[in-house]
Coordinates of C-alpha atoms in Angstrom, one line a residue:
M191 CA 152.4 148.8 156.6
G192 CA 151.4 147.5 153.3
R193 CA 153.7 147.7 150.3
R194 CA 152.9 150.5 147.9
A195 CA 151.9 149.2 144.5
A196 CA 154.3 150.2 141.7
R197 CA 152.9 152.6 139.2
R198 CA 152.5 151.0 135.9
R199 CA 153.7 153.1 133.0
L200 CA 151.7 152.8 129.8
P201 CA 153.5 152.8 126.5
P202 CA 153.4 156.0 124.6
R203 CA 150.4 156.5 122.3
P204 CA 151.2 156.9 118.7
S205 CA 150.5 160.2 117.1
P206 CA 147.2 160.2 115.2
R207 CA 147.7 159.5 111.5
P208 CA 146.3 162.0 109.0
P209 CA 143.1 160.8 107.2
R210 CA 143.6 158.8 104.1
R211 CA 142.8 160.6 100.9
L212 CA 139.9 159.2 98.9
T213 CA 142.1 158.4 95.9
T214 CA 143.7 155.5 94.3
G215 CA 146.6 157.5 92.9
E216 CA 146.0 156.0 89.5
A217 CA 145.1 157.7 86.3
V218 CA 141.6 156.9 85.1
W219 CA 140.0 158.1 81.8
S220 CA 136.3 158.1 80.8
V221 CA 134.8 158.9 77.4
G222 CA 131.3 159.3 76.0
Y223 CA 129.1 161.9 74.3
Q224 CA 126.8 164.8 74.9
A225 CA 123.5 164.4 73.0
S226 CA 122.0 167.6 71.6
T227 CA 118.5 166.1 71.9
Y228 CA 118.8 166.4 75.7
T229 CA 119.6 170.1 75.7
G230 CA 117.6 171.3 72.7
Y231 CA 120.5 173.0 71.0
S232 CA 123.4 172.0 68.8
I233 CA 126.7 171.1 70.5
D234 CA 129.9 171.9 68.6
Q235 CA 132.0 169.3 70.5
P236 CA 129.5 166.6 71.6
Y237 CA 132.1 164.2 72.9
A238 CA 133.0 163.9 76.6
L239 CA 136.6 163.1 77.7
M240 CA 137.3 163.1 81.5
Q241 CA 140.5 162.3 83.5
W242 CA 140.8 161.3 87.2
N243 CA 144.3 162.3 88.4
G244 CA 144.1 160.8 91.8
R245 CA 142.4 163.9 93.4
A246 CA 139.8 165.3 91.0
W247 CA 138.1 164.8 87.6
T248 CA 139.0 167.2 84.8
E249 CA 137.8 167.7 81.2
W250 CA 140.0 167.5 78.2
R251 CA 139.5 168.8 74.6
L252 CA 140.7 166.9 71.5
P253 CA 142.1 168.3 68.3
Q254 CA 140.9 168.1 64.7
Q255 CA 137.1 167.4 64.5
A256 CA 136.6 164.7 67.1
H257 CA 132.9 164.2 67.3
V258 CA 131.8 161.2 69.4
L259 CA 134.1 158.9 71.5
Y260 CA 133.3 155.2 72.0
K261 CA 136.2 153.8 74.1
V262 CA 139.4 154.6 75.8
D263 CA 142.4 152.5 77.0
A264 CA 145.7 153.2 78.6
A265 CA 149.0 151.3 78.6
S266 CA 150.4 153.8 81.1
A267 CA 149.8 157.4 82.3
R268 CA 151.8 158.6 79.3
D269 CA 150.3 156.2 76.7
V270 CA 146.5 156.6 76.3
W271 CA 144.3 155.9 73.3
T272 CA 140.7 156.8 72.5
V273 CA 138.6 155.9 69.5
G274 CA 135.4 157.3 67.9
V275 CA 134.2 159.2 64.9
R276 CA 134.8 162.5 63.2
R277 CA 132.1 165.0 62.4
L278 CA 131.3 163.5 59.0
G279 CA 131.5 159.9 60.3
E280 CA 135.1 158.9 59.5
S281 CA 137.0 156.9 62.2
Y282 CA 138.9 159.0 64.7
A283 CA 141.6 158.1 67.2
G284 CA 143.4 160.3 69.7
H285 CA 146.7 159.6 71.6
F286 CA 147.8 161.1 74.9
D287 CA 151.5 161.2 75.7
G288 CA 151.1 162.5 79.3
S289 CA 150.7 166.1 78.4
T290 CA 149.2 166.5 74.9
W291 CA 146.5 164.8 72.8
T292 CA 147.2 164.2 69.1
A293 CA 144.7 163.2 66.4
H294 CA 145.1 160.2 64.1
A295 CA 143.2 158.5 61.3
P296 CA 144.0 154.8 61.7
W297 CA 141.5 153.7 59.1
P298 CA 140.8 156.5 56.5
A299 CA 137.8 154.9 54.8
P300 CA 134.8 156.9 53.6
A301 CA 132.1 157.6 56.2
G302 CA 129.5 154.9 56.4
T303 CA 131.6 152.1 54.9
S304 CA 133.5 151.1 58.1
G305 CA 133.8 151.9 61.7
L306 CA 136.2 151.4 64.6
L307 CA 134.4 150.5 67.9
D308 CA 137.1 149.8 70.5
V309 CA 140.8 150.2 71.2
A310 CA 143.5 148.4 73.2
A311 CA 146.6 150.3 74.1
T312 CA 149.5 147.8 73.7
G313 CA 152.4 150.0 74.8
G314 CA 155.2 152.0 73.1
G315 CA 152.7 154.4 71.6
R316 CA 150.9 151.6 69.7
A317 CA 147.4 150.3 69.8
V318 CA 145.0 147.7 68.3
F319 CA 141.6 148.9 67.0
V320 CA 138.6 146.7 66.0
G321 CA 135.4 147.2 64.2
H322 CA 134.0 146.4 60.8
D323 CA 134.7 147.2 57.1
G324 CA 132.1 146.6 54.5
G325 CA 130.4 144.0 56.7
R326 CA 133.7 142.2 57.4
P327 CA 135.5 142.0 60.8
L328 CA 138.2 144.7 61.0
V329 CA 141.5 144.8 62.9
V330 CA 143.8 147.8 62.6
A331 CA 147.2 148.1 64.5
G332 CA 149.9 150.6 64.7
G333 CA 150.9 154.0 66.1
S334 CA 152.6 157.3 65.5
G335 CA 150.7 157.8 62.3
Q336 CA 151.6 154.4 60.8
F337 CA 148.6 152.0 60.8
G338 CA 147.7 148.9 58.9
R339 CA 145.1 146.3 58.7
G340 CA 145.8 143.2 60.8
A341 CA 145.6 140.0 58.8
V342 CA 143.3 137.5 60.6
P343 CA 143.3 134.3 58.6
G344 CA 139.8 133.0 58.0
T345 CA 138.0 136.4 58.0
E346 CA 138.7 137.4 54.4
W347 CA 135.2 136.5 53.3
L348 CA 133.5 136.4 56.6
N349 CA 130.4 138.5 57.4
G350 CA 130.7 139.9 60.9
V351 CA 132.0 142.6 63.3
L352 CA 134.4 142.9 66.2
R353 CA 133.0 145.0 69.0
A354 CA 135.5 144.8 71.8
V355 CA 139.3 144.3 72.2
S356 CA 141.6 144.0 75.2
R357 CA 145.3 143.2 75.9
T358 CA 146.7 141.0 78.6
A359 CA 149.8 141.2 80.7
D360 CA 151.7 138.7 78.5
A361 CA 151.1 140.9 75.4
G362 CA 148.2 138.8 74.1
V363 CA 145.3 140.7 72.3
F364 CA 141.7 139.4 72.2
A365 CA 138.9 140.8 70.1
A366 CA 135.3 139.7 70.4
G367 CA 132.2 140.1 68.3
E368 CA 130.0 138.1 66.1
R369 CA 129.9 136.5 62.6
Y370 CA 127.3 135.0 60.3
V371 CA 127.9 131.4 59.2
A372 CA 126.5 129.6 56.1
D373 CA 123.8 132.2 55.4
A374 CA 122.2 131.7 58.8
P375 CA 119.7 134.5 59.7
Y376 CA 121.3 134.8 63.2
P377 CA 124.9 135.5 64.3
E378 CA 127.3 133.3 66.3
P379 CA 130.0 134.5 68.7
M380 CA 133.5 135.2 67.4
I381 CA 136.8 135.8 69.0
A382 CA 140.0 136.7 67.1
Q383 CA 143.1 136.5 69.3
R384 CA 146.7 137.5 68.8
V385 CA 149.1 135.2 70.8
G386 CA 152.8 135.1 70.1
G387 CA 152.3 137.9 67.5
V388 CA 150.0 135.7 65.3
W389 CA 146.3 136.4 64.7
R390 CA 143.8 133.5 64.5
V391 CA 140.1 132.9 64.9
A392 CA 139.5 130.9 68.0
P393 CA 137.3 127.8 67.9
L394 CA 134.1 128.5 70.0
P395 CA 131.0 126.6 71.0
S396 CA 128.1 127.3 68.6
I397 CA 125.7 129.7 70.4
P398 CA 123.0 130.8 68.0
S399 CA 122.0 134.5 68.1
A400 CA 124.9 135.4 70.5
R401 CA 126.9 138.6 70.2
L402 CA 130.0 139.1 72.3
T403 CA 130.3 142.7 73.5
T404 CA 133.1 142.8 76.0
S405 CA 136.6 141.3 76.2
R406 CA 138.7 141.8 79.3
G407 CA 141.7 140.0 80.9
P408 CA 144.5 140.6 83.5
R409 CA 146.3 143.8 82.6
R410 CA 149.5 143.5 84.7
S411 CA 151.4 140.9 86.6
G412 CA 151.1 140.5 90.3
G413 CA 154.2 142.5 91.1
A414 CA 153.8 145.3 88.7
E415 CA 153.2 148.9 89.9
P416 CA 150.0 150.6 88.8
C417 CA 150.2 153.4 86.2
R418 CA 150.1 156.7 88.0
P419 CA 149.6 160.2 86.6
P420 CA 152.8 162.1 85.8
G421 CA 154.2 163.7 88.9
S422 CA 151.9 161.9 91.3
A423 CA 153.0 160.3 94.5
S424 CA 152.2 156.9 95.9
P425 CA 148.9 156.9 97.9
P426 CA 149.4 156.9 101.7

């Protein structure tokens, strides 16, 4: 009689895992504007300010005559800055501390004489803003109601504008735009950078008629944790 084959026991099957949520778990902000020409009627608050909290998008409202928002940047979920203009054209900035937005006037110049176009949140409730002032490149830095013009040697009599700014993981700040040199009818690219706490104009190749519109770099070191919304859990 033949030997009966031993019954092979299969290893237990793992319990099915719940489906992953379609979320990064990180706070994301987006800004812009609502144009009244699209709707045919006047909009009292034409800016748009949206937050992704890891599960859904929500709309926020800002205090004190925010009109149009250009850019937004976050150092953490509890340290977010946005920049734009007020109803009459003066520069506007808003800061979010994780629960509340507060309004600021980082460069209180008359409307039409200057403008702040971008912001980089540098941590500790502070930020760097860039733009133009009377045809000159403009850098403004500060926080908590205390702001001042950043001194960038070589720009005192320069005709130009800074359109974008970003920070890096090693606390560097880089601002990009354009300048006009020697009465030329066309601009050349310009980068002002703050490395080691000192601003300077970077030497660049001459590229006639070039305007730099974006400046981005690594935001955190390889081992750093992402900035998550207050009270959120790590994604599964």
